[in-house]
Coordinates of C-alpha atoms in Angstrom, one line a residue:
Chain P
M9 CA 0.0 -0.3 -0.3
A10 CA 0.8 4.0 -0.1
V11 CA -0.3 7.1 0.4
L12 CA -0.2 9.8 -2.6
L13 CA -1.0 12.8 0.0
L14 CA -1.4 16.4 -1.7
G15 CA 0.9 18.4 0.2
E16 CA -0.9 22.0 0.9
V17 CA 1.2 24.4 -1.1
N18 CA -0.1 27.6 -1.1
D19 CA 2.1 30.4 -3.0
G20 CA 5.0 27.9 -3.9
E21 CA 5.2 27.6 -0.1
L22 CA 4.6 25.0 1.5
A23 CA 1.8 25.6 4.6
L24 CA 4.1 22.8 7.3
D25 CA 1.2 22.8 9.7
P26 CA -1.8 21.0 8.0
T27 CA 1.2 18.8 5.4
A28 CA 2.4 17.5 8.4
K29 CA -0.9 16.9 10.3
A30 CA -2.1 15.0 7.2
V31 CA 1.4 13.1 6.8
N32 CA 1.1 11.9 11.3
A33 CA -2.0 10.2 9.8
A34 CA -1.1 8.6 6.9
K35 CA 2.1 7.5 7.6
A36 CA 0.2 4.6 8.7
L37 CA -1.5 3.7 5.5
G38 CA 1.9 3.3 3.4
E39 CA 4.5 4.6 2.4
V40 CA 3.9 8.6 2.0
T41 CA 5.1 10.7 -1.5
V42 CA 3.5 14.2 -1.2
L43 CA 2.9 16.0 -4.1
C44 CA 3.6 19.8 -4.7
A45 CA 1.5 21.8 -7.1
G46 CA 1.8 25.0 -8.2
A47 CA 2.9 27.7 -10.0
S48 CA 6.0 27.0 -8.6
A49 CA 6.0 24.0 -5.7
A50 CA 10.2 23.1 -5.4
A51 CA 11.0 25.7 -2.2
A52 CA 7.7 23.6 -0.7
G53 CA 8.7 20.4 -1.7
A54 CA 12.2 20.7 -0.1
A55 CA 10.4 21.5 2.5
A56 CA 8.1 18.5 2.7
A57 CA 10.4 16.5 2.5
K58 CA 11.9 16.9 5.7
I59 CA 9.1 16.8 7.7
E60 CA 9.3 12.6 9.5
G61 CA 7.8 9.9 7.3
V62 CA 7.9 10.9 3.9
A63 CA 9.0 8.7 1.5
K64 CA 9.0 10.5 -1.7
V65 CA 8.9 13.7 -3.1
L66 CA 6.6 14.9 -6.1
V67 CA 6.6 19.0 -7.8
A68 CA 5.3 19.4 -10.3
E69 CA 5.6 23.3 -11.5
H70 CA 3.2 24.3 -14.0
P71 CA 1.3 27.9 -14.5
A72 CA -2.4 26.3 -14.8
L73 CA -2.1 25.1 -10.7
S74 CA -0.9 28.3 -9.4
H75 CA -3.9 29.7 -8.4
R76 CA -5.3 25.9 -7.2
L77 CA -8.7 25.5 -9.6
A78 CA -9.7 22.4 -9.6
E79 CA -9.7 21.2 -13.1
P80 CA -5.8 20.9 -13.3
T81 CA -5.4 20.4 -9.8
A82 CA -6.9 16.8 -10.5
A83 CA -6.2 16.4 -13.6
M84 CA -3.0 16.2 -12.1
I85 CA -3.6 14.0 -9.5
V86 CA -5.2 11.2 -11.0
S87 CA -2.4 11.4 -13.6
L88 CA -0.5 10.1 -10.4
A89 CA -3.7 7.5 -9.3
G90 CA -2.7 4.5 -10.7
D91 CA 0.9 3.5 -8.6
Y92 CA -1.3 4.8 -4.6
S93 CA -4.1 2.3 -2.6
H94 CA -4.9 6.4 -0.9
I95 CA -4.7 9.4 -2.3
M96 CA -5.4 11.3 0.4
A97 CA -5.1 15.8 1.8
P98 CA -5.8 18.4 4.7
A99 CA -9.1 18.4 4.0
T100 CA -9.0 22.7 3.6
S101 CA -10.7 25.1 1.5
D102 CA -8.3 23.5 -1.6
A103 CA -8.4 20.6 -1.0
K104 CA -12.6 19.9 -0.2
N105 CA -12.0 21.7 -3.8
V106 CA -10.0 19.0 -5.6
M107 CA -10.7 16.1 -3.8
P108 CA -14.1 14.9 -4.6
R109 CA -13.5 15.6 -8.5
V110 CA -10.6 13.5 -8.3
A111 CA -13.2 10.3 -6.1
A112 CA -15.4 10.7 -9.5
L113 CA -12.9 11.1 -11.6
L114 CA -11.6 7.5 -10.3
D115 CA -15.5 6.5 -10.2
V116 CA -14.7 6.2 -6.2
M117 CA -16.7 7.9 -3.6
V118 CA -14.8 10.6 -1.2
I119 CA -14.7 10.4 2.9
S120 CA -14.7 14.0 4.1
D121 CA -13.4 15.2 7.2
V122 CA -12.2 11.9 8.6
S123 CA -10.5 13.2 12.1
G124 CA -10.2 8.7 12.2
V125 CA -8.0 6.6 10.6
V126 CA -8.6 3.0 12.7
D127 CA -7.7 0.7 9.6
A128 CA -6.9 0.6 5.3
D129 CA -10.2 0.6 4.6
T130 CA -12.2 2.4 7.8
F131 CA -12.4 5.7 8.6
E132 CA -14.1 7.8 10.9
R133 CA -15.8 11.1 10.6
P134 CA -17.9 13.8 12.2
I135 CA -21.8 13.9 10.9
Y136 CA -24.4 15.6 11.7
A137 CA -21.7 18.9 12.3
G138 CA -20.2 17.0 14.8
N139 CA -23.4 15.7 16.5
A140 CA -22.3 12.5 15.6
I141 CA -19.0 10.1 14.6
Q142 CA -19.9 7.5 11.7
T143 CA -16.7 4.8 11.1
V144 CA -17.2 3.6 7.5
R145 CA -15.5 1.1 5.9
S146 CA -15.0 2.0 2.3
K147 CA -15.8 -1.2 -0.2
D148 CA -13.8 1.1 -3.4
A149 CA -10.0 -0.3 -4.2
K150 CA -9.0 3.7 -4.2
K151 CA -9.3 5.7 -1.2
V152 CA -9.4 9.3 -1.3
V153 CA -9.6 10.7 1.4
T154 CA -9.3 14.8 3.6
L155 CA -7.8 15.0 6.9
R156 CA -8.9 17.2 9.4
T157 CA -6.6 18.5 10.3
S158 CA -7.2 19.1 13.9
A159 CA -7.8 16.0 15.4
F160 CA -3.4 15.0 14.1
K161 CA -0.9 16.2 15.4
A162 CA 1.6 17.5 13.5
A163 CA 4.4 15.1 12.7
G164 CA 8.0 15.8 13.1
K165 CA 11.3 16.9 11.4
G166 CA 12.8 14.3 9.5
G167 CA 14.5 13.0 6.1
P168 CA 15.0 14.3 3.6
A169 CA 13.1 12.5 1.2
K170 CA 14.3 12.4 -2.4
V171 CA 12.2 15.3 -4.8
E172 CA 11.1 14.1 -8.0
T173 CA 9.9 16.2 -11.0
V174 CA 6.4 15.5 -12.2
D175 CA 5.3 15.8 -15.8
V176 CA 1.8 18.0 -15.5
P177 CA -0.9 17.0 -18.0
G178 CA -1.3 20.6 -18.4
D179 CA -5.0 22.5 -18.2
P180 CA -7.8 21.6 -19.4
G181 CA -9.2 25.7 -19.9
L182 CA -12.6 25.2 -17.4
S183 CA -11.9 28.5 -15.3
E184 CA -9.8 31.0 -14.8
W185 CA -8.2 33.1 -11.4
V186 CA -8.7 36.3 -11.7
E187 CA -7.7 37.6 -8.2
D188 CA -6.9 37.0 -4.5
K189 CA -7.8 39.0 -1.2
V190 CA -6.2 37.2 1.3
A191 CA -6.2 39.6 4.8
E192 CA -3.0 40.3 5.7
S193 CA -2.2 39.8 9.3
D194 CA 0.9 39.1 11.9
R195 CA -1.5 36.7 14.0
P196 CA -0.6 33.6 13.6
E197 CA -3.1 30.8 10.8
L198 CA -6.4 30.3 13.0
T199 CA -6.4 26.2 12.1
S200 CA -2.8 26.3 13.6
A201 CA -2.9 28.4 15.8
G202 CA -1.7 27.6 19.6
V203 CA -4.0 29.7 20.9
V204 CA -7.4 32.1 19.7
V205 CA -9.7 33.9 21.0
S206 CA -12.9 34.3 19.7
G207 CA -15.5 36.6 19.6
G208 CA -19.8 35.7 19.8
R209 CA -22.4 38.2 19.1
G210 CA -22.3 39.6 22.5
V211 CA -19.0 41.9 21.5
G212 CA -21.8 43.4 20.2
S213 CA -20.2 45.5 17.2
Q214 CA -17.9 45.2 14.9
G215 CA -16.2 48.3 16.3
D216 CA -15.8 46.2 20.1
F217 CA -14.5 44.2 17.7
A218 CA -11.5 45.2 18.8
L219 CA -10.8 44.5 22.4
I220 CA -12.0 40.3 20.8
E221 CA -7.8 41.3 18.4
K222 CA -6.6 43.1 22.0
L223 CA -6.9 39.9 23.8
A224 CA -5.6 38.2 21.4
D225 CA -2.8 40.4 21.1
K226 CA -2.1 40.5 24.1
L227 CA -1.7 36.2 24.4
G228 CA -0.4 36.0 20.3
A229 CA -3.0 34.6 19.5
A230 CA -5.1 34.0 16.5
V231 CA -8.6 35.2 16.5
G232 CA -12.2 33.5 16.3
A233 CA -15.9 33.5 15.8
S234 CA -18.5 32.8 16.3
R235 CA -21.1 32.2 12.9
A236 CA -23.6 34.9 15.0
A237 CA -21.2 37.7 14.9
V238 CA -20.6 36.9 11.2
D239 CA -23.5 36.9 9.8
A240 CA -24.0 40.4 12.0
G241 CA -21.1 41.6 10.2
F242 CA -18.7 41.6 12.9
A243 CA -16.5 40.0 11.5
P244 CA -14.7 38.4 8.8
N245 CA -16.5 35.3 7.5
D246 CA -12.5 34.1 6.9
W247 CA -12.2 34.2 11.1
Q248 CA -14.7 31.9 11.8
V249 CA -14.5 29.0 13.6
G250 CA -17.3 26.6 13.7
Q251 CA -19.0 23.7 11.1
T252 CA -19.2 25.8 8.7
G253 CA -16.5 27.7 9.7
K254 CA -12.5 26.1 10.6
V255 CA -12.1 23.9 13.3
V256 CA -9.5 24.3 16.0
A257 CA -8.0 22.3 18.1
P258 CA -5.0 25.0 20.1
E259 CA -3.6 24.3 23.5
L260 CA -5.9 27.5 24.4
Y261 CA -9.3 29.2 23.2
V262 CA -11.1 31.2 25.1
A263 CA -14.8 32.2 23.7
V264 CA -15.7 35.6 24.3
G265 CA -19.7 36.3 23.9
I266 CA -20.4 33.0 22.7
S267 CA -23.3 31.2 23.9
G268 CA -22.4 28.5 22.8
A269 CA -24.3 26.7 19.0
I270 CA -23.9 23.2 18.4
Q271 CA -22.9 24.7 14.8
H272 CA -19.8 26.2 17.1
L273 CA -18.8 23.7 19.6
A274 CA -18.0 21.7 16.4
G275 CA -15.0 24.5 15.5
M276 CA -12.7 23.3 18.4
K277 CA -14.6 21.2 21.1
D278 CA -11.7 19.2 20.6
S279 CA -9.8 22.0 22.6
K280 CA -6.9 21.5 25.0
I281 CA -8.8 24.6 27.7
I282 CA -11.4 25.9 26.3
V283 CA -11.7 29.3 28.8
A284 CA -15.4 30.9 28.5
I285 CA -16.5 34.9 28.8
N286 CA -20.6 35.2 29.2
K287 CA -22.6 37.5 31.0
D288 CA -25.6 34.7 30.9
P289 CA -24.4 32.3 33.4
D290 CA -27.0 29.1 31.5
A291 CA -24.9 29.4 28.0
P292 CA -24.6 26.6 26.9
I293 CA -20.4 26.8 26.8
F294 CA -19.8 26.7 30.1
Q295 CA -21.2 22.9 30.0
I296 CA -17.9 22.4 27.9
A297 CA -15.6 24.9 29.9
D298 CA -12.9 24.2 31.6
Y299 CA -12.8 28.0 33.6
G300 CA -16.0 29.9 33.0
L301 CA -16.1 33.3 34.2
V302 CA -19.9 34.9 34.6
A303 CA -19.3 38.4 33.6
D304 CA -19.6 41.6 31.3
L305 CA -16.9 40.6 28.6
F306 CA -16.7 45.2 28.0
Q307 CA -14.8 44.6 32.0
A308 CA -13.6 40.7 32.4
V309 CA -11.9 41.1 28.7
P310 CA -10.0 45.0 29.8
E311 CA -9.2 43.4 33.1
L312 CA -8.2 39.9 31.6
I313 CA -5.6 42.0 29.7
E314 CA -3.7 43.6 32.1
K315 CA -3.3 41.4 34.4
L316 CA -2.5 39.2 31.3
Chain D
M231 CA -30.9 29.4 -20.2
K232 CA -32.5 27.0 -17.6
V233 CA -30.7 26.8 -14.3
L234 CA -30.4 23.4 -12.5
V235 CA -31.5 22.8 -8.7
P236 CA -30.9 19.7 -7.4
V237 CA -32.2 19.7 -2.8
K238 CA -31.8 17.0 -0.4
R239 CA -34.1 16.9 2.3
V240 CA -33.0 16.9 5.5
I241 CA -32.6 16.2 9.0
D242 CA -34.3 20.1 10.0
Y243 CA -31.2 21.3 11.0
N244 CA -33.5 23.0 14.4
V245 CA -33.7 19.9 15.4
K246 CA -31.9 18.4 18.0
V247 CA -29.7 14.9 16.4
R248 CA -30.3 11.9 18.3
V249 CA -27.4 8.7 17.8
K250 CA -29.5 5.3 18.2
A251 CA -28.4 3.6 20.5
D252 CA -28.0 0.5 18.9
G253 CA -25.3 2.7 17.1
S254 CA -27.2 2.1 13.7
G255 CA -27.5 5.5 12.8
V256 CA -29.2 8.8 13.9
D257 CA -33.1 8.7 14.6
L258 CA -35.1 10.6 11.8
A259 CA -38.8 9.1 12.8
N260 CA -40.8 11.7 14.0
V261 CA -37.9 14.5 13.4
K262 CA -39.9 17.4 11.5
M263 CA -37.4 17.2 8.2
S264 CA -36.8 20.8 5.8
M265 CA -34.4 21.4 2.4
N266 CA -31.0 21.5 3.5
P267 CA -30.1 25.4 4.3
F268 CA -27.5 25.7 1.8
D269 CA -29.8 24.1 -1.4
E270 CA -32.4 26.9 0.0
I271 CA -29.3 29.5 -0.7
A272 CA -28.5 27.5 -4.4
V273 CA -33.2 28.0 -4.8
E274 CA -32.9 31.7 -4.1
E275 CA -30.0 32.5 -6.6
A276 CA -31.6 30.5 -8.8
I277 CA -34.8 32.9 -9.3
R278 CA -32.7 35.4 -8.4
L279 CA -31.1 34.9 -11.6
K280 CA -35.0 34.2 -12.9
E281 CA -35.8 37.9 -11.8
A282 CA -33.2 39.8 -13.3
G283 CA -34.1 38.2 -16.3
T284 CA -30.9 36.2 -16.6
A285 CA -31.9 32.1 -16.5
D286 CA -35.7 31.7 -18.2
E287 CA -36.3 28.9 -16.3
V288 CA -35.1 27.3 -12.7
V289 CA -36.3 23.7 -12.9
A290 CA -35.6 22.0 -8.7
V291 CA -34.5 18.4 -8.5
S292 CA -34.4 15.8 -5.5
I293 CA -33.5 12.4 -5.0
G294 CA -33.7 10.4 -2.4
V295 CA -37.0 9.2 -1.2
K296 CA -40.5 9.2 -2.1
Q297 CA -41.5 12.1 1.0
A298 CA -38.4 14.3 -1.3
Q299 CA -41.8 16.0 -3.0
E300 CA -42.3 18.1 0.2
T301 CA -38.5 20.0 0.2
L302 CA -39.0 20.3 -4.3
R303 CA -43.2 21.3 -3.2
T304 CA -40.7 24.1 -1.0
A305 CA -38.2 25.1 -3.5
L306 CA -41.4 25.3 -5.9
A307 CA -43.4 27.6 -3.5
M308 CA -40.1 29.9 -4.2
G309 CA -40.9 30.5 -7.4
A310 CA -38.9 27.3 -9.3
D311 CA -40.8 26.7 -12.4
R312 CA -40.4 22.7 -12.0
A313 CA -39.1 19.2 -10.4
I314 CA -38.5 16.2 -10.5
L315 CA -38.1 13.6 -8.2
I316 CA -35.9 10.9 -8.5
V317 CA -37.0 7.8 -6.3
A318 CA -33.3 6.0 -5.2
A319 CA -34.1 5.3 -1.4
A320 CA -37.3 3.6 0.6
D321 CA -36.7 4.6 3.9
A322 CA -35.1 7.4 4.8
H323 CA -32.6 5.9 6.8
Q324 CA -31.0 5.3 3.4
D325 CA -28.3 8.1 2.7
I326 CA -27.8 7.8 -1.2
E327 CA -23.9 9.1 -1.2
P328 CA -23.0 12.2 -3.4
L329 CA -21.2 9.7 -6.4
A330 CA -24.3 8.5 -6.8
V331 CA -25.9 11.4 -6.9
A332 CA -24.0 13.0 -9.2
K333 CA -24.4 9.9 -11.0
I334 CA -27.8 10.5 -11.0
L335 CA -28.0 14.0 -11.6
K336 CA -25.4 14.0 -14.7
A337 CA -27.8 11.3 -16.1
V338 CA -31.2 14.6 -15.4
I339 CA -28.7 17.4 -17.1
D340 CA -28.0 14.7 -20.3
E341 CA -31.8 15.7 -21.0
E342 CA -32.0 19.2 -18.8
Q343 CA -29.2 20.9 -20.4
P344 CA -29.3 23.5 -18.4
N345 CA -26.5 26.7 -19.0
L346 CA -26.1 26.3 -14.8
V347 CA -25.8 24.1 -11.9
L348 CA -27.0 25.6 -8.6
A349 CA -26.1 23.5 -5.7
G350 CA -25.6 24.0 -1.6
K351 CA -21.9 23.2 -1.0
Q352 CA -23.0 20.9 1.5
A353 CA -25.7 18.8 3.3
I354 CA -26.2 19.3 6.7
D355 CA -27.4 15.4 7.1
N356 CA -23.7 14.1 6.3
D357 CA -21.8 16.9 5.5
M358 CA -19.4 15.2 2.9
N359 CA -19.0 18.7 0.6
A360 CA -18.5 16.7 -3.1
T361 CA -21.5 16.1 -5.0
G362 CA -21.2 19.6 -6.9
Q363 CA -17.1 18.7 -7.5
M364 CA -18.2 14.5 -8.6
L365 CA -21.2 16.2 -10.1
S366 CA -18.5 18.5 -12.3
A367 CA -16.8 15.5 -12.7
L368 CA -18.8 13.3 -13.8
L369 CA -19.3 16.2 -16.3
G370 CA -16.5 17.7 -17.8
W371 CA -17.5 20.5 -16.5
S372 CA -16.0 23.5 -14.8
Q373 CA -16.5 24.3 -11.2
A374 CA -16.8 27.3 -8.8
T375 CA -17.2 26.0 -5.2
F376 CA -18.5 27.7 -2.6
A377 CA -19.8 30.7 -3.6
S378 CA -20.1 33.9 -2.0
K379 CA -21.0 36.2 -4.9
L380 CA -22.1 35.0 -8.3
E381 CA -22.7 37.8 -11.6
V382 CA -22.9 35.4 -15.1
N383 CA -22.9 37.7 -18.3
G384 CA -22.9 35.6 -21.4
D385 CA -20.5 32.5 -21.7
N386 CA -19.3 32.5 -18.7
A387 CA -20.2 33.9 -15.0
V388 CA -17.2 35.3 -11.8
V389 CA -17.7 33.2 -8.8
T390 CA -16.5 35.0 -5.6
R391 CA -15.3 32.0 -3.3
E392 CA -14.7 31.6 0.2
V393 CA -11.9 30.0 1.1
D394 CA -9.8 29.6 4.3
G395 CA -6.9 32.5 3.9
G396 CA -10.6 34.9 2.6
L397 CA -11.9 35.7 -0.5
Q398 CA -10.9 33.7 -3.9
T399 CA -12.6 34.5 -7.9
I400 CA -12.4 33.1 -10.3
K401 CA -14.5 33.1 -14.0
V402 CA -15.3 29.9 -15.1
K403 CA -17.0 28.6 -19.3
L404 CA -20.4 27.9 -18.7
P405 CA -21.7 25.2 -18.0
A406 CA -20.2 24.6 -15.2
I407 CA -21.1 24.2 -11.7
V408 CA -21.6 26.3 -8.8
T409 CA -22.4 25.6 -5.1
V410 CA -23.1 28.2 -2.4
D411 CA -22.0 29.0 0.8
L412 CA -23.9 31.1 4.1
R413 CA -22.9 34.6 2.2
L414 CA -24.1 34.1 -0.6
N415 CA -27.7 35.1 -0.6
Q416 CA -30.7 35.5 2.5
P417 CA -33.7 33.1 1.3
R418 CA -37.5 34.5 1.0
Y419 CA -40.0 32.5 3.0
A420 CA -42.5 31.0 0.0
S421 CA -45.8 33.1 0.5
L422 CA -48.9 31.6 1.2
P423 CA -50.7 31.9 -2.5
N424 CA -47.2 30.9 -3.7
I425 CA -47.4 27.6 -1.7
M426 CA -51.3 26.5 -3.0
K427 CA -49.8 28.3 -6.2
A428 CA -46.8 25.7 -6.2
K429 CA -49.3 22.5 -6.2
K430 CA -50.3 22.8 -9.7
K431 CA -46.8 23.3 -11.0
P432 CA -45.2 20.4 -12.6
L433 CA -43.8 18.4 -10.7
G434 CA -42.8 14.6 -12.5
E435 CA -41.4 11.1 -10.7
K436 CA -38.8 9.3 -12.6
T437 CA -36.3 6.4 -10.5
A438 CA -32.6 5.7 -9.9
A439 CA -33.3 2.6 -12.3
D440 CA -34.7 4.5 -15.4
Y441 CA -31.8 6.4 -15.7
G442 CA -30.2 3.0 -15.8
V443 CA -27.5 4.4 -12.4
D444 CA -26.6 2.1 -9.3
V445 CA -27.3 3.2 -5.8
S446 CA -26.0 1.0 -3.9
P447 CA -23.5 2.6 -0.9
R448 CA -19.9 2.5 -1.2
L449 CA -19.3 3.2 1.9
E450 CA -20.5 1.5 4.5
V451 CA -21.9 2.2 7.8
V452 CA -20.1 0.2 10.8
K453 CA -21.3 2.1 13.5
T454 CA -23.2 6.0 14.8
A455 CA -21.3 7.0 17.7
E456 CA -22.3 9.9 20.3
P457 CA -19.2 11.8 19.8
E458 CA -17.0 11.4 23.2
A459 CA -18.1 14.1 26.5
R460 CA -16.9 17.4 27.5
Q461 CA -16.3 17.0 30.8
A462 CA -18.1 21.2 33.0
G463 CA -14.8 22.3 35.1
E464 CA -14.9 25.2 36.9
I465 CA -17.1 28.8 37.6
V466 CA -14.0 30.9 38.5
P467 CA -14.7 34.2 41.0
D468 CA -13.3 36.3 38.8
V469 CA -10.7 37.3 36.3
D470 CA -8.0 37.3 39.3
T471 CA -8.4 33.3 40.1
L472 CA -9.1 32.3 36.1
V473 CA -5.2 34.2 35.8
A474 CA -4.0 32.4 38.1
K475 CA -5.8 29.2 37.2
L476 CA -4.5 29.8 33.7
K477 CA -0.8 29.9 34.4
E478 CA -1.1 27.4 36.8
R479 CA -1.6 24.4 34.2
G480 CA 0.9 26.6 31.8
V481 CA -0.4 28.5 29.2
V482 CA -0.2 31.9 29.3

C-alpha cells in the first residue's frame, strides 16, 4: 500500500502545519509520497521532504496549477493515481474543492473530513455538525480521503526524502483565476495557532471586536468568531470557527460573548483548555468550558488584558 | 438560460440530532425534515437570476425518498418553475451517497441541458461537501465551489469563493457547476399564495433505475456513535482566579 498526499501549497510555499498533520495521519497506511503542485513548487517540495515519515516528494510545476483551480489540479492528481492505494489531503478549502473531483474521476466515493484512521479501509468522520461520529468502511479499490487536521498531531522533522519532478497534464482551460483577497495579518494562522481568542454576538459590534483582537494580541493568539458574529457583520467570514467555518484545536481557546451553539462547538470542542467569558450563566458554552467566568465582557476582558 | 438546482431533504437544522442506541445511525422517526439550508440558498440564487432576466427557467431536482416531494414543493413555492423527483431510496435512513447522486444528476442534465447548476456546498446531514464537485467531474464541466458572489455574463460566470485565507474570485466557462456558501444571499420565505400555486406546478417522478444508476453504497456504515462528551470544568469567581488557573496550567 502506498499513499499519495496532496501537500498544502500556497503561492509556492508549503503550509507546513496542515501538511505535517496529514502526513502523520497517513503514514500508518503505507509509504507516503507528498505531491507539491503549483506554478512554482520546488521550495514547497524541499520543505515537505523534511517532514518525518515522508518517503518521497513529487514536484509538479505549471502555470495552470498556480491558484489550485480544481480542474487542472484534479487532472494532475488523477494522472499519478495508478501507483497508490490511498490519495489523501489535509481538509483545507483547496482540498475540499479538489478531492471530490478526483474521487469522481476515479469512480470512487470521497471520504471527507476524516477525524480518525482505523485501518486501511476504515475511517471515522463527524456527521450532523459533529453531533455524531460515523465509522465507515470503504469498498472502493482506491480511497480518496481528506483529513481533519485538528484531529491529528503534526509529524516532526525528518528526511530529507528524495524529490522528483513530474509531468503536468496541462490546463483543461475550463476556469481562470481573477484575484485573491487575502486578509493581511501578523497574527498566527487560525487553524494552526496555539491560542485562539474568539468573539461572538455578545461582543455587540464590529468596533467592539477590537477588544477581542487586543486580547488576542496580548496572548499571541489568532482571532476567531462565531457564525452569529460573522452573520452580524462584526467579523470577516475567514475568522469563522464552527462546522461551517474552520475547525480548530489549540492549547487554549478563549470564547468571549459566545453562547455556544452546537454549530460553534463542533469547530472548537477538541481544544485542550477552553475558557468561556459570558454574562449569561446558562450559556451552553459553560457546559464544555474548563474555566468559566460569568461576567460582562466589557469589564472582564480589559481586566484580563491588564493582568496577563 | 436554464438553471438546474438539486435539493436534498434533510433533518431540520433546528432539530437536536439523536444517535440510535444500537449504533446503527441517527434517529429520523417523527423528526421534522426540511430542505438542506445550503440548497435553499441555491434555489434563492436561481430565482434571483430568473427575476433579473438572466435565467428563463429554474428546475429543481431531488433524489431520495418519495417524501422529498415536499422539499420540491418548497422549491416550487419559492419560485422554481418545475421539479423532478427521482426516487432512489425506500427509507429515509438510507442516504444516497454523493457519487450516486452525481451520476443520477448527470443523467438528468444530459436530458435537460441546463447552462448552470446551482447546488448547496454541503448537506447538513452527512457533511460530505462533494456532490457538486463530483457532478462537475462526471460532466467535464468547470466548477466554482463555496460561492459568496455570482455574476453571470453571457458564456461565463464570475464567482467569488470563500476560501481559508479569505476570498478568491475565478471566472468559469458555462456550462458550470456552482456550489453556494452561506453568505451568497438570504433565502425568501414562500408566501401562502405561492404555496398554493406550487401545488399546480409540474412535478415529474422517476426512479434511479430509470437512469440505470446503481445507488448501492461504496461506504459501509460500520457504526454511528455519540461524540465523546466534554466535561464541564469550574466557574471561576473573578479575573484574578482565571489568570492564576491559566498560569497553573502553563498556557499563559
